[in-house]
CSV table of C-alpha atoms and ligand atoms in Angstrom, one decimal:
chain,number,residue,atom,x,y,z
N,1,MET,CA,27.4,-40.6,-18.0
N,2,ASN,CA,30.9,-41.6,-19.1
N,3,PRO,CA,32.9,-38.6,-20.3
N,4,THR,CA,34.0,-38.6,-23.9
N,5,LEU,CA,37.7,-39.0,-24.8
N,6,ASP,CA,38.2,-35.2,-25.2
N,7,ALA,CA,36.3,-34.5,-22.0
N,8,ALA,CA,38.6,-37.0,-20.1
N,9,LEU,CA,41.8,-35.4,-21.6
N,10,LEU,CA,40.7,-31.8,-21.1
N,11,LYS,CA,39.8,-32.6,-17.5
N,12,LEU,CA,43.1,-34.2,-16.8
N,13,LEU,CA,45.1,-31.3,-18.4
N,14,ARG,CA,43.0,-28.6,-16.6
N,15,ASN,CA,43.4,-30.3,-13.2
N,16,ALA,CA,47.2,-30.6,-13.7
N,17,THR,CA,49.3,-28.0,-12.0
N,18,ARG,CA,52.3,-28.8,-14.2
N,19,HIS,CA,53.2,-30.3,-17.6
N,20,LEU,CA,52.2,-34.0,-18.1
N,21,THR,CA,54.2,-36.4,-20.1
N,22,ALA,CA,52.5,-38.4,-22.9
N,23,ARG,CA,53.5,-41.5,-20.9
N,24,ASP,CA,51.7,-40.3,-17.8
N,25,ILE,CA,48.6,-39.2,-19.7
N,26,CYS,CA,48.4,-42.6,-21.5
N,27,ALA,CA,48.9,-44.5,-18.3
N,28,PHE,CA,46.2,-42.5,-16.6
N,29,LEU,CA,43.6,-42.7,-19.3
N,30,TYR,CA,44.6,-46.2,-20.5
N,31,TRP,CA,45.3,-44.8,-24.0
N,32,SER,CA,47.8,-45.6,-26.7
N,33,PRO,CA,50.2,-42.9,-27.8
N,34,THR,CA,48.5,-42.8,-31.2
N,35,GLN,CA,45.2,-42.2,-29.5
N,36,LEU,CA,46.6,-39.3,-27.5
N,37,GLN,CA,48.2,-37.7,-30.6
N,38,ASP,CA,44.9,-38.0,-32.5
N,39,ARG,CA,43.0,-36.3,-29.7
N,40,ILE,CA,45.6,-33.5,-29.4
N,41,LEU,CA,45.4,-32.9,-33.1
N,42,ALA,CA,41.6,-32.8,-33.0
N,43,LEU,CA,41.6,-30.3,-30.0
N,44,ARG,CA,44.2,-28.2,-31.8
N,45,SER,CA,41.9,-28.0,-34.9
N,46,ALA,CA,39.1,-26.9,-32.5
N,47,GLY,CA,41.2,-24.0,-31.4
N,48,TYR,CA,43.0,-25.4,-28.3
N,49,GLU,CA,46.7,-24.5,-27.9
N,50,PHE,CA,49.2,-26.6,-26.0
N,51,GLU,CA,52.6,-26.0,-24.8
N,52,GLU,CA,54.9,-28.9,-25.5
N,53,HIS,CA,58.2,-29.4,-23.8
N,54,PRO,CA,60.6,-32.1,-24.9
N,55,HIS,CA,61.1,-33.5,-21.4
N,56,LEU,CA,58.3,-32.1,-19.2
N,57,GLY,CA,55.5,-33.0,-21.6
N,58,ILE,CA,52.3,-31.1,-22.5
N,59,LYS,CA,50.3,-28.3,-20.9
N,60,LEU,CA,47.0,-26.7,-21.9
N,61,GLU,CA,47.9,-23.1,-22.9
N,62,HIS,CA,44.8,-21.6,-24.4
N,63,SER,CA,41.2,-22.5,-25.0
N,64,PRO,CA,39.0,-21.1,-27.8
N,65,ASP,CA,36.3,-18.6,-26.8
N,66,ARG,CA,33.6,-21.0,-27.5
N,67,LEU,CA,31.4,-23.2,-25.2
N,68,ILE,CA,32.4,-26.8,-25.9
N,69,ALA,CA,30.4,-29.5,-24.2
N,70,ASP,CA,33.4,-31.7,-23.6
N,71,ASP,CA,35.0,-28.8,-21.7
N,72,LEU,CA,32.0,-28.0,-19.5
N,73,PHE,CA,31.5,-31.3,-17.7
N,74,PRO,CA,31.4,-31.1,-13.9
N,75,ALA,CA,34.5,-32.0,-12.1
N,76,ASN,CA,32.5,-34.4,-9.9
N,77,GLU,CA,31.4,-37.3,-12.0
N,78,SER,CA,28.4,-38.0,-9.8
N,79,ALA,CA,27.1,-34.4,-10.3
N,80,ARG,CA,23.5,-34.1,-11.2
N,81,ILE,CA,23.5,-30.8,-13.0
N,82,GLY,CA,25.3,-31.2,-16.3
N,83,ARG,CA,25.4,-35.0,-16.3
N,84,GLN,CA,24.6,-34.5,-20.0
N,85,ILE,CA,25.5,-31.3,-21.8
N,86,ILE,CA,24.6,-30.3,-25.4
N,87,VAL,CA,25.8,-27.1,-27.0
N,88,PHE,CA,24.0,-25.6,-30.0
N,89,GLN,CA,25.7,-23.0,-32.1
N,90,GLU,CA,22.4,-21.4,-32.8
N,91,THR,CA,18.8,-22.2,-31.8
N,92,ALA,CA,15.6,-20.3,-31.2
N,93,SER,CA,15.4,-20.9,-27.5
N,94,THR,CA,17.3,-23.3,-25.3
N,95,ASN,CA,14.2,-23.6,-23.1
N,96,ASP,CA,12.3,-24.9,-26.1
N,97,ILE,CA,15.0,-27.5,-26.9
N,98,ALA,CA,15.1,-28.6,-23.3
N,99,ALA,CA,11.3,-28.9,-23.2
N,100,LYS,CA,11.3,-31.0,-26.3
N,101,LEU,CA,14.0,-33.3,-24.9
N,102,GLY,CA,12.1,-33.4,-21.6
N,103,SER,CA,8.9,-34.5,-23.2
N,104,ASP,CA,10.8,-37.2,-25.1
N,105,GLY,CA,12.1,-38.6,-21.7
N,106,GLY,CA,15.4,-36.6,-21.5
N,107,THR,CA,17.5,-37.1,-18.4
N,108,ASP,CA,17.2,-35.1,-15.2
N,109,GLY,CA,20.2,-32.7,-15.0
N,110,LEU,CA,20.6,-32.3,-18.8
N,111,VAL,CA,21.9,-28.9,-19.8
N,112,ILE,CA,21.3,-27.2,-23.2
N,113,PHE,CA,23.6,-24.3,-24.1
N,114,ALA,CA,23.4,-22.1,-27.2
N,115,GLU,CA,26.0,-19.7,-28.5
N,116,LYS,CA,23.2,-17.7,-30.0
N,117,GLN,CA,19.4,-17.6,-29.6
N,118,THR,CA,17.3,-16.2,-32.3
N,119,GLY,CA,14.1,-16.4,-30.2
N,120,GLY,CA,15.5,-16.1,-26.6
N,121,ARG,CA,12.4,-15.6,-24.4
N,122,GLY,CA,11.7,-13.8,-21.1
N,123,ARG,CA,8.5,-14.0,-19.2
N,124,LEU,CA,5.2,-13.1,-20.8
N,125,GLY,CA,6.7,-13.7,-24.3
N,126,ARG,CA,9.2,-10.9,-23.9
N,127,ARG,CA,12.5,-11.1,-25.8
N,128,TRP,CA,15.8,-12.0,-24.3
N,129,GLU,CA,18.7,-10.5,-26.3
N,130,SER,CA,21.1,-13.3,-26.9
N,131,GLU,CA,23.9,-11.9,-29.0
N,132,SER,CA,26.2,-14.6,-30.5
N,133,GLY,CA,29.2,-15.6,-28.5
N,134,SER,CA,29.1,-12.9,-25.8
N,135,GLY,CA,26.7,-14.2,-23.2
N,136,ILE,CA,25.8,-17.6,-21.7
N,137,TYR,CA,22.4,-18.9,-22.6
N,138,PHE,CA,21.3,-22.3,-21.2
N,139,SER,CA,18.5,-24.3,-19.8
N,140,LEU,CA,18.4,-27.1,-17.2
N,141,LEU,CA,16.0,-30.0,-17.5
N,142,LEU,CA,15.0,-31.1,-13.9
N,143,ARG,CA,12.8,-33.8,-12.5
N,144,PRO,CA,12.9,-32.8,-8.9
N,145,GLU,CA,12.0,-35.3,-6.2
N,146,PHE,CA,10.2,-32.8,-4.1
N,147,GLU,CA,6.5,-32.1,-4.6
N,148,GLN,CA,5.4,-30.0,-7.5
N,149,PRO,CA,3.9,-27.1,-5.7
N,150,ARG,CA,7.3,-26.3,-4.4
N,151,TRP,CA,9.0,-26.3,-7.9
N,152,ILE,CA,8.3,-22.6,-7.9
N,153,ASN,CA,11.4,-22.5,-5.5
N,154,LEU,CA,13.6,-23.3,-8.5
N,155,THR,CA,13.7,-19.7,-9.7
N,156,THR,CA,15.0,-18.4,-6.4
N,157,TRP,CA,17.4,-21.3,-6.1
N,158,ALA,CA,18.8,-20.6,-9.5
N,159,ALA,CA,19.1,-16.9,-8.7
N,160,VAL,CA,21.0,-17.6,-5.5
N,161,ALA,CA,23.4,-20.1,-7.2
N,162,VAL,CA,24.1,-17.7,-10.1
N,163,ALA,CA,24.7,-14.8,-7.7
N,164,ARG,CA,27.2,-16.9,-5.8
N,165,ALA,CA,29.0,-17.9,-8.9
N,166,ILE,CA,29.2,-14.4,-10.3
N,167,GLU,CA,30.5,-13.1,-7.0
N,168,LYS,CA,33.4,-15.5,-7.2
N,169,VAL,CA,34.6,-14.3,-10.6
N,170,VAL,CA,33.6,-10.6,-10.3
N,171,PRO,CA,33.9,-9.3,-6.8
N,172,CYS,CA,30.9,-6.9,-6.6
N,173,ASP,CA,27.6,-6.4,-4.9
N,174,VAL,CA,25.3,-9.1,-6.6
N,175,ARG,CA,21.6,-8.3,-6.0
N,176,ILE,CA,18.6,-10.4,-6.8
N,177,LYS,CA,15.6,-8.5,-8.1
N,178,TRP,CA,12.7,-10.7,-7.1
N,179,PRO,CA,11.7,-13.0,-8.6
N,180,ASN,CA,14.0,-13.7,-11.5
N,181,ASP,CA,16.7,-11.1,-12.2
N,182,ILE,CA,20.2,-10.5,-11.1
N,183,TYR,CA,21.3,-6.9,-10.9
N,184,LEU,CA,24.9,-5.6,-10.8
N,185,ASN,CA,25.4,-1.9,-10.2
N,186,GLY,CA,21.7,-1.3,-10.5
N,187,LYS,CA,21.4,-2.9,-14.0
N,188,LYS,CA,20.2,-6.3,-15.2
N,189,ALA,CA,22.9,-8.8,-15.9
N,190,VAL,CA,20.9,-12.1,-15.6
N,191,GLY,CA,17.4,-13.2,-16.3
N,192,ILE,CA,15.8,-16.6,-15.3
N,193,LEU,CA,12.8,-18.2,-16.9
N,194,SER,CA,11.4,-21.3,-15.2
N,195,GLU,CA,8.7,-23.3,-16.9
N,196,MET,CA,6.8,-26.5,-16.0
N,197,HIS,CA,5.8,-29.2,-18.5
N,198,SER,CA,4.7,-32.8,-18.6
N,199,ASP,CA,6.1,-35.5,-20.8
N,200,LYS,CA,4.2,-38.0,-23.0
N,201,ASP,CA,3.5,-40.2,-19.9
N,202,SER,CA,2.3,-37.2,-17.9
N,203,HIS,CA,5.4,-37.1,-15.8
N,204,PRO,CA,6.0,-33.5,-14.9
N,205,PHE,CA,9.4,-31.8,-15.4
N,206,ALA,CA,10.8,-28.3,-15.0
N,207,ILE,CA,13.0,-26.2,-17.3
N,208,VAL,CA,15.1,-23.5,-15.8
N,209,GLY,CA,16.5,-21.2,-18.4
N,210,ILE,CA,19.2,-18.7,-17.5
N,211,GLY,CA,20.7,-15.9,-19.6
N,212,VAL,CA,23.9,-14.2,-18.4
N,213,ASN,CA,25.4,-11.2,-20.0
N,214,VAL,CA,29.1,-11.9,-19.9
N,215,ASN,CA,31.2,-10.1,-22.5
N,216,GLN,CA,28.7,-7.7,-24.0
N,217,ILE,CA,30.1,-4.2,-24.4
N,218,GLU,CA,27.0,-2.8,-26.0
N,219,PHE,CA,23.3,-3.7,-26.0
N,220,PRO,CA,20.4,-3.1,-28.3
N,221,GLU,CA,18.9,0.4,-27.8
N,222,SER,CA,15.8,-0.9,-26.1
N,223,ILE,CA,17.8,-2.2,-23.1
N,224,ALA,CA,21.0,-0.2,-23.3
N,225,SER,CA,20.2,1.9,-20.3
N,226,LYS,CA,19.1,-1.0,-18.1
N,227,ALA,CA,21.4,-3.9,-19.0
N,228,THR,CA,25.0,-4.6,-18.0
N,229,SER,CA,27.5,-7.5,-18.3
N,230,LEU,CA,30.2,-9.0,-16.2
N,231,ARG,CA,32.7,-7.5,-18.5
N,232,GLU,CA,31.3,-4.0,-17.9
N,233,ILE,CA,31.6,-4.5,-14.2
N,234,SER,CA,35.0,-6.1,-14.1
N,235,GLY,CA,36.5,-4.0,-16.8
N,236,GLU,CA,38.0,-7.0,-18.5
N,237,LYS,CA,37.0,-9.7,-21.0
N,238,MET,CA,35.8,-12.8,-19.1
N,239,ASP,CA,36.4,-16.5,-19.8
N,240,ARG,CA,32.9,-17.6,-20.6
N,241,ARG,CA,33.8,-21.3,-20.0
N,242,GLN,CA,35.0,-20.5,-16.5
N,243,VAL,CA,31.8,-18.5,-15.8
N,244,ALA,CA,29.6,-21.3,-17.1
N,245,VAL,CA,31.4,-24.0,-15.2
N,246,GLY,CA,31.3,-21.9,-12.0
N,247,ILE,CA,27.5,-21.5,-12.4
N,248,LEU,CA,26.9,-25.2,-13.0
N,249,GLY,CA,29.0,-25.9,-9.9
N,250,ALA,CA,27.1,-23.5,-7.8
N,251,LEU,CA,23.8,-24.9,-9.0
N,252,GLU,CA,25.0,-28.4,-8.1
N,253,GLU,CA,26.2,-27.3,-4.7
N,254,THR,CA,22.9,-25.7,-3.8
N,255,TYR,CA,20.4,-28.0,-5.5
N,256,GLU,CA,19.6,-30.1,-2.4
N,257,MET,CA,18.6,-26.9,-0.6
N,258,ALA,CA,16.0,-26.0,-3.2
N,259,GLY,CA,14.0,-29.0,-2.0
N,260,HIS,CA,15.1,-29.7,1.6
N,261,SER,CA,16.3,-26.5,3.2
N,262,PHE,CA,14.7,-23.8,1.1
N,263,SER,CA,14.7,-21.4,4.0
N,264,GLN,CA,18.5,-21.1,3.6
N,265,ILE,CA,18.0,-20.2,-0.1
N,266,VAL,CA,15.3,-17.6,0.8
N,267,GLU,CA,17.6,-16.1,3.5
N,268,GLU,CA,20.3,-15.6,1.0
N,269,ALA,CA,17.9,-14.2,-1.7
N,270,ASP,CA,16.6,-11.8,1.0
N,271,ARG,CA,20.1,-10.7,2.0
N,272,ARG,CA,20.8,-10.0,-1.6
N,273,SER,CA,17.5,-8.3,-2.3
N,274,PHE,CA,17.6,-5.4,-4.8
N,275,LEU,CA,14.1,-4.3,-3.9
N,276,LYS,CA,14.0,-4.2,-0.1
N,277,GLY,CA,13.2,-0.7,1.0
N,278,ARG,CA,12.3,0.6,-2.4
N,279,TRP,CA,8.9,1.9,-3.5
N,280,ILE,CA,7.6,-0.5,-6.0
N,281,ARG,CA,4.7,-1.2,-8.2
N,282,LEU,CA,3.7,-4.9,-8.6
N,283,GLU,CA,1.5,-6.2,-11.4
N,284,ALA,CA,0.1,-9.7,-11.1
N,285,GLY,CA,-2.4,-10.4,-13.8
N,286,THR,CA,-5.0,-7.7,-13.6
N,287,SER,CA,-4.2,-6.6,-10.0
N,288,VAL,CA,-1.7,-3.8,-9.1
N,289,VAL,CA,-0.1,-3.2,-5.7
N,290,GLU,CA,2.1,-0.3,-4.8
N,291,GLY,CA,4.1,0.0,-1.7
N,292,ILE,CA,7.5,-0.5,0.0
N,293,ALA,CA,9.2,-3.8,-0.8
N,294,GLY,CA,10.0,-5.7,2.4
N,295,GLY,CA,11.7,-9.1,2.8
N,296,LEU,CA,10.8,-12.5,1.5
N,297,ASP,CA,8.7,-14.8,3.6
N,298,SER,CA,9.7,-18.4,4.2
N,299,SER,CA,8.0,-19.5,0.9
N,300,GLY,CA,10.0,-17.0,-1.0
N,301,ALA,CA,7.0,-14.7,-1.5
N,302,LEU,CA,7.7,-10.9,-1.5
N,303,GLN,CA,6.2,-8.8,1.3
N,304,ILE,CA,5.0,-5.4,0.4
N,305,GLN,CA,3.9,-2.7,2.8
N,306,GLU,CA,1.0,-0.8,1.2
N,307,ASN,CA,0.4,2.9,1.7
N,308,GLY,CA,-2.1,2.3,4.6
N,309,GLY,CA,0.5,0.1,6.4
N,310,ARG,CA,-1.0,-3.2,5.5
N,311,ILE,CA,1.6,-5.9,4.7
N,312,ILE,CA,0.8,-8.4,1.9
N,313,SER,CA,2.8,-11.3,0.5
N,314,VAL,CA,2.8,-12.0,-3.2
N,315,SER,CA,4.2,-15.1,-4.8
N,316,SER,CA,4.5,-13.9,-8.4
N,317,GLY,CA,4.3,-10.8,-10.5
N,318,GLU,CA,6.1,-8.1,-12.3
N,319,VAL,CA,7.9,-5.4,-10.3
N,320,THR,CA,8.7,-1.9,-11.4
N,321,VAL,CA,10.9,0.2,-9.1
N,322,SER,CA,9.4,3.6,-8.7
N,323,SER,CA,12.0,5.3,-6.6
N,324,ILE,CA,15.3,4.9,-4.8
N,325,ALA,CA,15.6,3.1,-1.4
N,326,MET,CA,13.4,4.4,1.4
N,327,GLU,CA,15.6,3.0,4.2
J,401,BT5,C1,13.8,-12.7,-18.0
J,401,BT5,O1,12.5,-12.4,-18.4
J,401,BT5,O2,14.6,-12.0,-17.6
J,401,BT5,C2,14.1,-14.2,-18.3
J,401,BT5,C3,15.2,-14.3,-19.4
J,401,BT5,C4,15.6,-15.8,-19.5
J,401,BT5,C5,16.6,-16.0,-20.7
J,401,BT5,C6,17.1,-17.4,-20.8
J,401,BT5,S1,18.4,-17.5,-21.9
J,401,BT5,C7,18.3,-19.2,-21.9
J,401,BT5,C8,16.8,-19.6,-21.8
J,401,BT5,N1,16.3,-19.7,-23.1
J,401,BT5,C9,15.3,-18.7,-23.3
J,401,BT5,O3,14.6,-18.6,-24.4
J,401,BT5,N2,15.2,-18.0,-22.2
J,401,BT5,C10,16.1,-18.4,-21.2
J,401,BT5,P1,11.8,-11.0,-18.0
J,401,BT5,O4,11.9,-10.8,-16.5
J,401,BT5,O5,10.5,-11.1,-18.7
J,401,BT5,O6,12.7,-9.9,-18.7
J,401,BT5,C11,12.7,-9.7,-20.0
J,401,BT5,C12,13.1,-8.2,-20.2
J,401,BT5,O7,14.5,-8.1,-19.9
J,401,BT5,C13,13.0,-7.7,-21.6
J,401,BT5,O8,11.7,-7.3,-21.9
J,401,BT5,C14,14.1,-6.6,-21.7
J,401,BT5,O9,13.6,-5.4,-21.1
J,401,BT5,C15,15.1,-7.1,-20.7
J,401,BT5,N3,16.2,-7.8,-21.5
J,401,BT5,C16,16.2,-8.5,-22.6
J,401,BT5,N4,17.3,-9.0,-22.9
J,401,BT5,C17,18.2,-8.6,-22.0
J,401,BT5,C18,19.6,-8.8,-21.8
J,401,BT5,N5,20.3,-9.6,-22.5
J,401,BT5,N6,20.1,-8.3,-20.7
J,401,BT5,C19,19.4,-7.5,-19.8
J,401,BT5,N7,18.1,-7.3,-20.0
J,401,BT5,C20,17.5,-7.8,-21.1
């Protein structure tokens, strides 16, 4: 997809290590000086600030604390994840928008962001708190080439990619609580909700919804003791755009592995396991298993050692941690 004018200009200014003259910019983008002035004016009114020097030219100084589609595009134009990006100021759930667009034939790699979700969802209809402007809430529409039974891999893939991206911006111990959460300092900072659908022509597609707590400094009472944000960990306000671009980049970098070398994804998820060695209770439908969480098997299933010593593998379920690490 061709970038818009603003996306092209922002990308050029962001990649520049110095001021750029109007002449250089126009030559690079094949624009007229008037066109450039118009775009700078439009970006200024959207909250961007530029430093202008009479001889050296222009430099991007400050961006608004908003997610703006034109400023989120991947650096690599052939990237799959984010080849089309839409940002909503407010919606019920980005997963629902992505599912609707998917069933209307939406393109693989489409990403829907929302600044606020009024009906953000977790698994089993639970609520995902999506306070306006402080987190990152988005959904990917994917039409993977690999066979559908392995689409379940997408949750683990997304968890590993988001963990990598977080580690780059906040140096800390990033743990994956199987199957779909990321924990920082023992508290939940990210939740992932993967869903499968079919479009009108019965072509299947997947939606991977990701909610990341970035700048929250407080949470609703119901989750206050168990949720955290990147800001709480780093001690400083984070640039949400930078975090979002980092996550999209990590998803892009690792996407091939989700289908073709999933064992590498599993190894990393295992290395980052929050559960390993802890006494857990797992509920899957009506069955309940208690035991010590082990590693992940090659399919990404969680191994649990039951009281009698028997080891079982479970591919989905809801885990509650009953005690601290046993190791
Ligand atoms: C999840 O479900 O963790 C998946 C959350 C996925 C959210 C994204 S946001 C973009 C996209 N659009 C959507 O509508 N959803 C996706 P689950 O494992 O069921 O966990 C839900 C539980 O996490 C809740 O019952 C709360 O206990 C807790 N929780 C809710 N909001 C939270 C938050 N902001 N931070 C930490 N924990 C939260």
